[in-house]
Amino acid sequence: MTALRLRTELVDALIAAFVAALLALPLLGFKLTDSATGLSLDYRWPLVGYAAGAVFTGRLAIGQLRHFFGARFDRTRGQSDIYSADPGRARIMFGWALIAIALVLPWLPFADKGLVDKATLVLIYVMLGWGLNIVVGLAGLLDLGYVAFYAIGAYAYALLAKTFGISFWLCLPLAGLLAASFGILLGFPVLRLRGDYLAIVTLGFGEIIRVILQNWGEVTGGPNGINSVPRPTFFGLPFSAISPTGPTFHEFFGLPFSPVHRIYFLYYLILALALFTNIFIIRIRRLPAGRAWEALREDETACKSLGINPTLTKLAAFATGACFAGFAGSFFATRQGFISPESFSFIESAIILAVVVLGGMGSQIGIVFAALLLVGLPEWFRELEQYRMLAFGAAMVLIMLWRPRGLLASRSPTVRLGKLAEAAS
Amino acid sequence: MDYFLQQLINGATLGAIYGLIALGYTMVYGIIGMINFAHGDIYMVGAFISLIGLMVMGALGLTFIPLALFLVVLLAMIFTALYGWTVERIAYRPLRGSSRLAPLISAIGTSIFLQNYVQIAQGARAKPLPPMVRGSVDLIHTGNFQVTISYLQIMIIALTVVLMAGFTFMIRKTSLGRAQRATEQDMTMASLLGINVDRTISITFIIGASLAAVAGLMVTLYYGVIDFYIGFIAGIKAFTAAVLGGIGSLPGAMLGGFLIGLIEAFWSGYFSVAYKDVGVFAILVLVLIFRPTGLLGKPEIEKV
C-alpha cells in the first residue's frame, strides 16, 4: 500500500519535473543579452536542471506533508462556515484590541521611525481597502479602476494646496467631493452594465485618468509629477525646524526639534481617517442605503420589484467609495510631498482589490490582515526588489488557493430577520 | 484619401494582432466565465519565446527565412501553450466553483508573477531585433506620398485570416468544438453526457495560448522590440476588443480586434498619438451604453 502510494507520488513528481524543465527551457535555459552590436544568446542549462529538481522535491514534499497531516491540509477547510459567520463578540473584542495596539504602536519599546512609517503605509491600504469594500464587498460591483479616484484625490490636494495655499483640512473634503463627482460622472453612463462589462469600463477609466495625468503637462506636470506638495501642519503649526511665518510645532510645545514628530503625526492622521472610514461603513450598513447595497448584491431583480432604484443605489455606492479614495489620495500626497502618475498604475488597483478579496469580501478585520500581509510584509523585503514582486504574485495565487473565500469571510447580511422577529415577539 | 488608406492598412495589421489575443480572452470567458488577466502576459511570454526561437535559428545557421519562421511559429505555439496549460492547472482549476472574484485575483497574481519572472530571467531592458522580413508593395503613388503595404503586413493579415478560419472551422465542425460549445452552455450537463470537462477547459487554454504565441511572434517581427511589460497594455486592449465585440462571442472577438486596431490607427493618425488609449476606451464606453452586451453579444436573459 505504502509502496504503491510512493510509486504514484514518484511518477507524479517526475511528470511535474518534466513539465517544469520544458517550461524553464526557453526562458531560463537561454538568456538574451543586448549589447551595442545587437542581441546575442547565452546558455544557462544548469538553471533548467535546478528548476526541474526544485519542482520534483517540492512536489514530493507536498505529497508527503499532505499524507502526514491528512485532512488538515484539505483545501475546502474553513469554507462551510461562511454563512454562519456572525461578527460575534469575539471578533468585536478583537477589533477593539487591534485599535488599542494601533493607538499605542509608536510608543512601544521596539517601535522606531521605520516601523511607524511602514504602519502608515499599511493604514493607507487599509483605508483604501475599506473604501473599495463599499463598492465591491457591499454593493457587489467589480471596480478595477479604483486607483483613479485615489489619483484624483492626490492631484486635487496637490494642486489646490500648491496653487491656492488652501490648508489640508479644507482640501480633504474638497478632494473627496471631487473624487465622488468623478465617480458619479463615470458611474452614470455605465452602471447599468453587467458585472464584467463594468469591470473593463472601470479599468479603462483608470487608464484614461493615468494617460491624462501623464500627458496634460501644463496642469499635472506630466510624467515628472508635482514637486514640493505642501506638508501637513498641526493646526497651523508646521513640522519644520524653523518657520518664517510663526512658531513651529516643536517651538510651540517646547520640544527639541525632531523629524519624527511629523512621521508620528502622519501616522495618527491616517489612523483617524481610517477609523472614520470604518465607523462610517459600520453605521451605513445599518441604514437603508447600506442595506439596499447588500440587497442589490444578492439579487438585483428582487430589489427592483421592491422599489429600490438600482442605478441610484449603485451610483451612491460608487460615489461613496470614490470619496474615501479621494481622502486617502490627499493624505498620500501630503505624506509623500511628491506625486507622479507612476504611483497610480493598474497594479495599485489590483493590490487594493486583492486586499479586499483576500480579506474576505465584506469583512472589515479581514481587510486589515490582508493589508498587513500584502503591503506590510513585502516592506520588510524591500532590498530583494524584483524577487519581492515575484513572491508577491505567487503569494496572491497561493493565498487564494488556500482560502478561496478570503481570510475572514463574512457575507452574512448585517440585519437579520430572525433577530427582529425575536425582538418583536 | 491616401493617408486614410495607409492608416487603414496599419490599423488592420494591428487589429489582426489584437484579434488573435482577444480570441483567447473570449474563449476562456465563454467557457468558465472568468477574466483571464494573465492572458496578456501569456502573449508576452509567447513574444519572448519567439524572439529566443529566432535567435536559436540564427545560431543553428538556418538562414532560409520562411522555414525558420515556420519552425519558430511551431515552437512558440508549443511552449506558450504549455505555459497556458500550466497556469490553468495550478492557478485556476482548484478555484473552479468558488466565487467569481477568487479566480480573478489568482489571475492577477499570475500576471504579476509572469511579468517578474520574465524580467528576472531575461532582464528588464527592451530587446531589439533587426527586421527579418523586408520589402513592401507600393499600392498608390501620388506626388510625394505613397501608400505601401509591407510583406510583413501582408503576412500578418493573411496568417491571422487563415488561423481565424481554421479556428472557426474547428469550433463549428469538429467533435472538440462541439464539446467546447456544450461545456460553454452547461458544464454539469456536458459532463453528464460524457464530455471530459476538465480536458475541454485545458484545451481551451492551450488554444488561447497558442494563438497568443502567434500574436507574440507577429509583434516581435512587426515592432522589432519587446520587453517584459508589453503584455499588460496589449492584454487590456485585447480584452477591450473582446468586450466590444461581445464577450463570449468568437466572431465578436475577431471583429472587436480589428475595430480596436482601426480606432487606434485612425485616432493616432488624425487626432493625437498620446491620447489614443483614451480614444479606444471612450469608444468602448459609447458602444456599451447603446449595446450593453457588445456588438455581437447575446443579450442576457434574466430569470428569477
XYZ file of C-alpha atoms in Angstrom:
729
model
C 0.000 0.000 0.000
C 2.660 2.483 1.030
C 4.918 1.275 -1.759
C 2.137 1.843 -4.249
C 1.481 5.313 -2.903
C 5.161 6.135 -3.022
C 5.340 4.926 -6.594
C 2.360 7.043 -7.702
C 3.861 10.050 -5.995
C 7.241 9.475 -7.585
C 5.702 9.210 -11.052
C 3.626 12.290 -10.342
C 6.683 14.241 -9.213
C 8.660 13.076 -12.242
C 5.931 14.309 -14.604
C 5.813 17.634 -12.771
C 9.600 17.924 -13.005
C 9.468 17.155 -16.725
C 6.852 19.872 -17.305
C 8.933 22.289 -15.229
C 12.012 21.501 -17.314
C 10.073 22.152 -20.527
C 8.710 25.415 -19.115
C 12.145 26.518 -17.998
C 13.882 25.521 -21.231
C 13.098 28.557 -23.405
C 13.017 31.300 -20.776
C 15.595 30.135 -18.237
C 17.796 28.000 -20.487
C 18.521 30.859 -22.878
C 19.361 34.395 -21.950
C 19.034 37.271 -24.376
C 21.877 39.693 -23.911
C 21.704 43.025 -25.668
C 24.855 44.916 -26.424
C 25.851 47.652 -28.824
C 26.267 45.110 -31.632
C 22.764 43.697 -31.188
C 21.238 40.722 -29.464
C 23.164 37.623 -28.591
C 22.289 34.376 -26.834
C 23.775 32.973 -23.654
C 23.127 29.474 -22.416
C 22.228 28.619 -18.853
C 21.449 24.912 -18.915
C 22.051 24.347 -15.171
C 19.069 26.597 -14.369
C 16.733 24.223 -16.222
C 18.043 21.371 -14.084
C 17.606 23.397 -10.894
C 14.011 24.258 -11.820
C 13.192 20.624 -12.531
C 14.888 19.488 -9.336
C 13.112 22.104 -7.233
C 9.725 21.155 -8.643
C 10.469 17.438 -8.152
C 11.385 17.795 -4.478
C 8.631 20.332 -3.887
C 6.014 18.054 -5.368
C 7.229 15.080 -3.323
C 7.370 17.169 -0.152
C 3.827 18.462 -0.625
C 2.613 14.919 -1.221
C 4.291 13.703 1.961
C 3.022 16.635 4.000
C -0.491 16.144 2.723
C -0.324 12.497 3.694
C 1.187 13.304 7.070
C -1.319 15.947 8.060
C -4.190 14.138 6.418
C -7.417 16.043 6.179
C -5.903 19.068 7.857
C -4.383 20.064 4.541
C -7.744 19.847 2.855
C -8.382 22.871 0.722
C -12.061 23.009 1.491
C -11.345 23.662 5.145
C -12.971 26.709 6.622
C -15.353 27.305 3.781
C -18.532 25.919 5.196
C -18.745 28.496 7.958
C -19.235 31.465 5.714
C -22.930 31.901 6.036
C -22.870 31.279 9.746
C -20.045 33.749 10.309
C -21.656 36.023 12.849
C -19.496 39.042 13.603
C -19.849 37.947 17.180
C -18.500 39.282 20.428
C -15.078 37.701 19.998
C -14.494 39.466 16.730
C -15.708 42.796 18.081
C -13.390 42.496 21.087
C -10.593 41.603 18.733
C -11.310 44.723 16.694
C -11.049 46.903 19.807
C -7.786 45.188 20.737
C -6.386 45.968 17.275
C -7.392 49.627 17.634
C -5.694 49.756 21.046
C -2.494 48.293 19.596
C -2.622 50.769 16.717
C -3.060 53.666 19.162
C -0.051 52.809 21.323
C 2.136 51.462 18.497
C 4.503 54.463 18.208
C 5.186 54.338 21.981
C 6.055 50.651 22.140
C 9.719 49.974 23.013
C 10.586 48.331 19.680
C 8.873 50.973 17.547
C 11.139 53.238 15.535
C 10.755 55.707 12.693
C 10.818 52.969 10.034
C 8.149 50.882 11.704
C 5.757 53.794 12.138
C 6.342 54.785 8.527
C 5.548 51.247 7.355
C 2.471 51.181 9.569
C 1.340 54.430 7.928
C 1.638 52.812 4.517
C -0.320 49.766 5.656
C -3.030 52.037 7.062
C -3.349 53.831 3.709
C -4.121 50.476 2.114
C -6.444 49.537 4.955
C -8.370 52.747 4.318
C -8.389 52.194 0.554
C -9.467 48.592 1.124
C -12.330 49.707 3.344
C -13.345 52.299 0.774
C -13.297 49.789 -2.083
C -15.124 47.335 0.137
C -18.173 49.609 -0.097
C -18.178 49.143 -3.860
C -17.026 45.524 -4.182
C -17.901 43.931 -0.869
C -21.188 45.635 -0.047
C -22.651 46.627 -3.399
C -21.050 43.765 -5.332
C -19.758 45.959 -8.182
C -16.392 44.939 -9.580
C -14.245 48.071 -9.818
C -10.822 47.610 -11.422
C -10.027 51.312 -11.676
C -10.299 52.362 -8.055
C -6.843 53.893 -8.164
C -8.183 56.611 -10.483
C -10.130 58.161 -7.612
C -7.082 57.862 -5.378
C -5.109 59.737 -8.054
C -7.819 62.393 -8.364
C -7.715 62.967 -4.613
C -3.929 63.228 -4.601
C -3.762 65.642 -7.534
C -6.687 67.668 -6.201
C -4.890 68.200 -2.903
C -1.533 68.905 -4.528
C -2.949 71.444 -6.985
C -5.321 73.174 -4.554
C -2.751 73.417 -1.781
C 0.085 74.490 -4.040
C -1.802 76.956 -6.233
C -4.220 78.496 -3.755
C -2.474 77.682 -0.488
C -5.576 76.022 0.957
C -4.917 74.060 4.138
C -5.013 70.264 4.322
C -8.205 70.157 6.389
C -10.085 72.255 3.865
C -8.645 70.346 0.930
C -9.611 66.988 2.357
C -13.395 67.353 1.895
C -12.848 69.133 -1.427
C -10.701 66.265 -2.724
C -13.248 63.739 -1.504
C -16.050 65.686 -3.161
C -14.126 65.926 -6.417
C -13.375 62.205 -6.431
C -17.011 61.450 -5.665
C -18.199 63.643 -8.541
C -15.817 61.803 -10.870
C -17.331 58.603 -9.527
C -20.799 59.852 -10.460
C -19.538 61.065 -13.825
C -18.144 57.623 -14.620
C -20.882 55.669 -12.927
C -23.851 57.381 -14.512
C -23.483 56.014 -18.035
C -22.024 52.611 -17.167
C -23.750 51.367 -14.049
C -26.458 49.538 -15.923
C -23.773 47.250 -17.343
C -23.441 43.717 -16.074
C -20.543 42.757 -13.775
C -17.662 42.102 -16.128
C -18.526 44.826 -18.589
C -18.455 47.226 -15.678
C -15.040 45.834 -14.692
C -13.465 46.610 -18.065
C -15.008 50.096 -18.203
C -13.656 50.950 -14.758
C -10.287 49.536 -15.792
C -10.406 51.735 -18.882
C -11.357 54.754 -16.771
C -8.332 54.160 -14.550
C -6.089 54.054 -17.587
C -7.696 57.180 -19.089
C -7.034 59.143 -15.891
C -3.432 57.949 -15.839
C -2.890 58.833 -19.526
C -4.356 62.291 -18.942
C -2.155 62.868 -15.877
C 0.821 61.759 -17.915
C 0.130 63.972 -20.943
C -1.525 67.113 -19.606
C 1.801 68.662 -18.753
C 0.667 72.251 -18.085
C -1.515 71.254 -15.154
C -0.280 67.936 -13.816
C 3.405 68.272 -14.604
C 3.270 65.289 -16.955
C 5.438 62.290 -16.144
C 7.528 64.407 -13.743
C 4.534 64.903 -11.481
C 4.171 67.627 -8.875
C 7.030 68.505 -6.563
C 7.071 70.023 -3.094
C 3.433 69.447 -2.256
C 2.699 71.333 0.991
C 3.342 69.170 4.038
C 0.749 68.841 6.787
C 0.625 71.217 9.715
C -0.578 70.640 13.260
C -3.461 73.136 13.380
C -1.293 75.621 11.533
C 1.973 74.699 13.249
C 4.434 73.374 10.652
C 6.702 70.421 11.388
C 9.889 72.097 10.214
C 12.997 73.216 12.073
C 12.290 76.918 11.524
C 9.373 78.743 10.009
C 9.245 82.333 8.747
C 5.537 82.762 9.476
C 5.241 81.807 13.106
C 6.119 79.228 15.738
C 6.740 75.686 14.580
C 5.383 72.581 16.267
C 8.424 71.948 18.411
C 8.811 75.610 19.399
C 5.167 75.863 20.431
C 5.296 72.793 22.635
C 8.811 73.480 23.871
C 10.179 70.205 22.496
C 13.565 69.685 20.860
C 13.182 69.554 17.067
C 12.895 66.096 15.603
C 11.731 64.895 12.169
C 9.991 62.046 13.976
C 7.173 64.387 15.040
C 5.860 64.638 11.513
C 6.003 60.876 10.958
C 4.087 60.247 14.164
C 1.585 62.937 13.290
C 1.019 61.440 9.853
C 0.531 58.031 11.452
C -2.180 59.300 13.793
C -3.734 61.283 10.958
C -4.191 58.231 8.734
C -5.283 56.180 11.734
C -8.004 58.731 12.412
C -9.032 58.823 8.746
C -9.128 55.032 8.538
C -11.158 54.724 11.743
C -13.542 57.355 10.414
C -13.983 55.241 7.272
C -14.612 52.183 9.398
C -17.200 53.888 11.598
C -18.897 55.260 8.512
C -19.174 51.787 6.972
C -20.347 50.129 10.181
C -23.053 52.765 10.554
C -24.166 52.900 6.929
C -24.549 49.129 6.764
C -27.407 49.536 9.186
C -29.024 52.438 7.350
C -31.445 51.987 4.422
C -28.749 52.948 1.921
C -26.297 50.304 3.117
C -28.975 47.663 3.359
C -30.038 48.454 -0.181
C -26.425 47.896 -1.331
C -26.267 44.487 0.256
C -29.685 43.563 -1.079
C -28.648 44.655 -4.561
C -25.555 42.492 -4.359
C -27.643 39.451 -3.581
C -30.469 39.897 -6.078
C -30.977 42.817 -8.395
C -34.309 41.674 -9.773
C -35.807 41.277 -6.329
C -34.592 44.757 -5.426
C -36.222 46.273 -8.454
C -39.524 44.674 -7.623
C -39.291 46.038 -4.083
C -38.956 49.563 -5.376
C -35.224 50.089 -4.963
C -33.748 52.097 -7.816
C -30.687 50.038 -8.785
C -28.953 52.787 -10.736
C -29.192 55.373 -7.979
C -28.196 52.863 -5.321
C -25.168 51.703 -7.300
C -24.254 55.294 -8.028
C -24.341 56.103 -4.328
C -22.037 53.174 -3.552
C -19.689 54.148 -6.348
C -19.522 57.789 -5.264
C -19.071 56.922 -1.577
C -16.229 54.543 -2.372
C -14.624 57.134 -4.626
C -14.937 59.768 -1.902
C -12.862 57.697 0.541
C -10.266 57.062 -2.153
C -10.112 60.846 -2.582
C -9.446 61.291 1.145
C -6.723 58.660 1.058
C -5.251 60.297 -2.043
C -4.988 63.672 -0.291
C -3.245 62.023 2.601
C -0.884 60.214 0.245
C 0.042 63.487 -1.466
C 0.747 65.301 1.771
C 2.743 62.366 3.147
C 4.929 61.919 0.074
C 5.320 65.595 -0.766
C 5.695 64.434 -4.354
C 3.265 62.716 -6.704
C 3.558 61.408 -10.245
C 1.359 59.249 -12.500
C 3.635 56.287 -11.756
C 2.121 55.911 -8.295
C -1.324 55.344 -9.775
C -0.878 52.472 -12.201
C -3.182 49.492 -12.561
C -1.057 47.416 -10.195
C -2.233 49.653 -7.334
C -5.863 48.951 -8.208
C -5.014 45.267 -8.322
C -3.358 45.385 -4.896
C -6.310 47.212 -3.339
C -8.751 44.745 -4.887
C -6.578 41.865 -3.692
C -6.654 43.325 -0.176
C -10.462 43.367 -0.276
C -10.882 39.896 -1.764
C -8.162 38.217 0.290
C -9.574 39.829 3.397
C -12.860 38.151 2.710
C -15.314 40.411 0.996
C -17.315 42.463 3.402
C -15.114 41.698 6.389
C -13.554 44.786 7.936
C -10.978 42.996 10.103
C -10.080 40.624 7.269
C -9.049 43.637 5.209
C -6.669 44.747 7.974
C -4.990 41.333 7.945
C -4.831 41.227 4.165
C -3.246 44.700 4.084
C -0.678 43.639 6.691
C 0.108 40.542 4.663
C 0.176 42.098 1.182
C 1.564 45.559 1.938
C 3.259 45.325 5.325
C 5.136 42.070 4.870
C 6.748 42.915 1.499
C 8.003 46.196 3.001
C 10.451 44.175 5.117
C 11.934 42.642 1.982
C 12.493 45.841 0.048
C 16.117 45.057 -0.784
C 15.106 41.927 -2.710
C 13.299 44.227 -5.200
C 12.384 42.028 -8.206
C 12.173 38.780 -6.263
C 9.829 40.554 -3.870
C 7.270 41.179 -6.615
C 7.749 37.626 -7.912
C 6.932 36.290 -4.470
C 4.069 38.795 -4.199
C 2.397 37.426 -7.316
C 2.929 33.838 -6.212
C 1.590 34.648 -2.739
C -1.588 36.148 -4.214
C -2.230 32.886 -6.058
C -1.344 30.682 -3.096
C -3.488 32.555 -0.567
C -6.394 32.410 -2.970
C -5.928 28.649 -3.379
C -5.610 28.216 0.356
C -8.649 30.354 1.299
C -10.846 30.912 -1.765
C -13.325 32.843 0.387
C -10.718 35.154 1.829
C -9.001 35.149 5.188
C -12.059 36.087 7.211
C -15.178 35.588 5.180
C -18.402 37.138 6.303
C -21.116 37.663 3.821
C -23.946 37.452 6.258
C -26.477 40.231 5.992
C -25.959 42.965 8.548
C -29.571 42.928 9.622
C -31.164 39.577 10.374
C -34.823 38.883 10.163
C -34.549 36.388 12.995
C -33.360 38.956 15.490
C -36.060 41.415 14.548
C -38.702 38.740 14.840
C -37.327 37.740 18.238
C -37.400 41.312 19.410
C -40.949 41.723 18.187
C -42.336 38.647 19.869
C -7.637 59.597 -49.123
C -4.148 58.125 -49.493
C -3.420 58.865 -45.882
C -6.724 57.254 -44.951
C -5.809 54.091 -46.872
C -2.410 53.920 -45.222
C -3.966 54.188 -41.756
C -6.469 51.511 -42.757
C -3.649 49.116 -43.614
C -1.746 49.885 -40.422
C -4.895 49.595 -38.354
C -5.848 46.259 -39.905
C -2.403 44.861 -39.096
C -2.663 45.993 -35.505
C -6.232 44.726 -35.376
C -5.171 41.279 -36.550
C -2.792 41.011 -33.610
C -5.400 42.243 -31.112
C -7.958 39.887 -32.590
C -5.747 36.850 -32.024
C -5.195 37.788 -28.383
C -8.869 38.653 -27.921
C -9.880 35.148 -29.024
C -8.060 33.735 -26.001
C -9.935 36.077 -23.656
C -13.324 35.467 -25.129
C -12.943 31.662 -25.271
C -11.944 31.424 -21.637
C -14.668 33.833 -20.644
C -17.237 31.899 -22.617
C -16.330 28.574 -21.109
C -15.649 29.321 -17.450
C -16.853 32.894 -17.108
C -13.635 34.387 -15.789
C -11.496 37.278 -16.963
C -8.150 35.617 -17.592
C -5.971 38.525 -16.576
C -2.797 36.552 -17.167
C -3.577 36.114 -20.865
C -1.776 39.328 -21.818
C 1.298 38.013 -20.070
C 0.987 34.647 -21.787
C 1.166 36.651 -25.009
C 4.277 38.417 -23.672
C 5.826 35.026 -22.841
C 4.964 33.963 -26.397
C 6.760 37.014 -27.778
C 9.869 36.208 -25.739
C 9.849 32.550 -26.723
C 9.514 33.638 -30.371
C 12.438 36.029 -30.079
C 14.579 33.347 -28.422
C 13.460 30.887 -31.099
C 14.530 33.302 -33.843
C 17.914 33.727 -32.166
C 18.318 29.951 -31.839
C 17.516 29.539 -35.532
C 20.195 32.124 -36.233
C 22.657 30.272 -34.001
C 21.870 26.986 -35.749
C 22.721 28.628 -39.057
C 19.245 28.368 -40.541
C 19.221 31.266 -42.970
C 16.215 30.379 -45.129
C 13.776 32.815 -43.535
C 10.395 31.169 -44.382
C 11.479 27.827 -42.931
C 12.961 29.484 -39.861
C 9.741 31.445 -39.297
C 7.659 28.300 -39.711
C 9.734 26.418 -37.138
C 9.627 29.364 -34.744
C 5.834 29.604 -35.037
C 5.546 25.906 -34.170
C 7.988 26.061 -31.255
C 6.479 29.235 -29.846
C 2.975 27.764 -30.045
C 4.025 24.553 -28.278
C 5.963 26.175 -25.461
C 3.486 29.014 -24.897
C 0.622 26.522 -24.886
C 2.488 24.671 -22.151
C 2.593 27.882 -20.139
C -1.124 28.416 -20.689
C -1.897 24.856 -19.636
C 0.249 25.095 -16.504
C -1.339 28.378 -15.434
C -4.809 26.890 -15.745
C -3.794 23.733 -13.922
C -2.145 25.495 -10.985
C -3.948 28.780 -10.554
C -7.479 28.378 -11.918
C -8.611 24.760 -11.779
C -8.607 24.482 -7.972
C -10.755 27.612 -7.823
C -13.454 26.397 -10.149
C -16.790 26.623 -8.430
C -15.773 29.257 -5.894
C -16.817 32.896 -6.047
C -16.347 34.921 -9.206
C -13.618 37.087 -7.706
C -11.308 34.314 -6.453
C -10.020 33.251 -9.912
C -9.755 36.918 -10.891
C -7.370 37.648 -8.017
C -5.490 34.437 -8.755
C -5.153 35.568 -12.377
C -3.862 38.998 -11.352
C -1.325 37.257 -9.112
C -0.275 35.028 -12.003
C 0.099 38.077 -14.217
C 2.384 39.797 -11.683
C 4.339 36.560 -11.290
C 4.870 36.041 -15.024
C 5.949 39.652 -15.572
C 8.556 39.499 -12.849
C 9.648 36.013 -13.859
C 10.446 37.180 -17.384
C 12.019 40.366 -16.051
C 14.362 38.387 -13.811
C 15.067 35.671 -16.376
C 15.658 37.922 -19.380
C 16.463 41.340 -17.965
C 14.377 44.484 -17.775
C 15.755 46.237 -20.843
C 13.814 46.224 -24.106
C 15.091 43.633 -26.565
C 15.638 44.884 -30.114
C 15.588 42.639 -33.174
C 16.784 43.676 -36.641
C 13.996 43.452 -39.249
C 13.853 39.957 -40.775
C 11.119 40.330 -43.361
C 11.910 43.278 -45.600
C 10.322 44.775 -48.663
C 6.933 46.238 -49.430
C 4.482 46.865 -52.247
C 3.581 50.370 -53.354
C -0.143 50.493 -53.828
C -0.700 54.100 -54.804
C 1.950 56.602 -55.669
C 0.794 60.216 -55.808
C 3.277 63.039 -55.579
C 5.437 62.680 -52.501
C 3.028 60.470 -50.604
C 2.828 56.768 -51.201
C 0.597 54.101 -49.769
C 2.586 50.978 -49.034
C 1.822 47.596 -47.603
C 4.864 45.679 -46.446
C 5.310 41.953 -46.988
C 5.254 41.589 -43.240
C 1.856 43.287 -43.022
C 0.530 41.004 -45.753
C 1.931 38.025 -43.874
C 0.368 39.100 -40.576
C -3.085 39.729 -42.026
C -3.022 36.558 -44.143
C -1.848 34.358 -41.274
C -4.485 35.826 -38.986
C -7.257 35.238 -41.508
C -6.084 31.637 -42.033
C -5.867 30.971 -38.293
C -9.275 32.506 -37.653
C -10.857 30.495 -40.469
C -9.289 27.276 -39.194
C -10.335 28.107 -35.706
C -13.930 28.818 -36.720
C -13.999 25.508 -38.599
C -12.717 23.721 -35.526
C -15.364 25.212 -33.256
C -18.210 24.651 -35.730
C -17.439 21.228 -37.177
C -15.114 19.087 -35.094
C -16.077 16.999 -32.075
C -13.671 19.046 -29.981
C -15.543 22.205 -30.954
C -18.849 20.565 -30.102
C -17.526 19.538 -26.703
C -16.397 23.090 -26.166
C -19.719 24.619 -27.082
C -21.532 22.097 -24.918
C -19.298 22.862 -21.926
C -19.881 26.546 -22.513
C -23.645 26.131 -22.392
C -23.884 23.895 -19.356
C -20.885 22.405 -17.644
C -22.787 19.933 -15.477
C -24.965 18.689 -18.311
C -21.950 18.325 -20.589
C -20.119 16.198 -18.030
C -23.220 14.049 -17.576
C -23.227 13.413 -21.294
C -19.708 12.078 -21.174
C -17.683 15.132 -22.086
C -14.432 15.410 -20.182
C -14.980 18.965 -18.954
C -11.554 19.346 -17.360
C -9.828 18.330 -20.558
C -12.028 20.585 -22.685
C -11.177 23.566 -20.493
C -7.474 22.677 -20.618
C -7.640 22.535 -24.411
C -9.351 25.928 -24.447
C -6.429 27.398 -22.552
C -3.956 25.630 -24.839
C -5.628 27.021 -27.977
C -5.867 30.501 -26.485
C -2.204 30.465 -25.512
C -1.014 29.218 -28.900
C -2.996 31.938 -30.708
C -1.421 34.449 -28.324
C 2.006 32.995 -29.174
C 1.398 33.694 -32.867
C 0.400 37.239 -31.956
C 3.599 37.479 -29.906
C 5.737 36.412 -32.852
C 3.972 38.910 -35.114
C 4.581 41.753 -32.687
C 8.227 40.781 -32.330
C 8.652 40.929 -36.100
C 6.428 43.983 -36.641
C 7.771 46.319 -33.973
C 11.211 44.727 -33.678
C 11.378 45.437 -29.964
C 9.783 43.740 -26.960
C 10.037 43.990 -23.193
C 8.507 42.227 -20.224
C 5.762 44.852 -19.856
C 4.123 44.603 -23.312
C 1.609 42.040 -22.058
C -0.252 44.470 -19.847
C -1.323 47.103 -22.344
C -1.870 44.601 -25.169
C -3.898 42.481 -22.767
C -6.129 45.414 -21.845
C -6.609 46.342 -25.488
C -7.401 42.772 -26.484
C -9.809 42.382 -23.611
C -11.438 45.645 -24.623
C -11.714 44.189 -28.116
C -13.380 41.065 -26.759
C -15.855 43.171 -24.766
C -16.525 45.482 -27.695
C -17.419 42.523 -29.884
C -19.478 40.937 -27.130
C -17.551 38.775 -24.711
C -18.027 35.057 -25.217
C -18.694 35.523 -28.936
C -15.874 34.314 -31.190
C -16.718 36.346 -34.312
C -17.218 39.244 -31.926
C -13.645 38.961 -30.669
C -12.271 38.997 -34.220
C -14.459 41.955 -35.201
C -13.622 43.754 -31.976
C -9.895 43.203 -32.517
C -9.972 44.708 -35.977
C -12.142 47.606 -34.780
C -9.811 48.419 -31.886
C -6.818 48.303 -34.241
C -8.545 50.628 -36.688
C -9.719 53.037 -33.987
C -6.205 53.210 -32.605
C -4.621 53.797 -36.009
C -7.115 56.464 -37.055
C -7.047 58.194 -33.690
C -3.256 58.375 -33.805
C -3.384 59.443 -37.436
C -5.978 62.174 -37.169
C -6.073 63.311 -33.525
C -3.189 62.597 -31.203
C -0.881 59.687 -30.509
C -0.644 60.446 -26.807
C -4.383 60.097 -26.278
C -5.005 57.054 -28.482
C -5.839 54.841 -25.498
C -8.338 57.432 -24.314
C -9.968 57.204 -27.743
C -10.174 53.426 -27.577
C -11.819 53.411 -24.153
C -14.133 56.329 -24.968
C -15.495 54.439 -27.966
C -15.838 51.293 -25.860
C -17.950 53.193 -23.312
C -20.075 54.691 -26.089
C -20.733 51.291 -27.658
C -21.574 49.730 -24.309
C -24.050 52.492 -23.475
C -26.068 51.691 -26.569
C -25.377 47.949 -26.734
C -24.682 46.786 -23.174
C -23.581 43.313 -24.292
C -21.221 44.409 -27.046
C -21.679 44.394 -30.800
C -22.305 40.682 -31.374
C -23.007 39.532 -27.816
C -26.147 37.677 -26.961
C -28.495 39.640 -24.730
C -28.610 38.022 -21.351
C -31.939 36.660 -20.257
C -32.558 37.213 -16.597
C -34.596 34.604 -14.830
C -35.927 34.868 -11.338
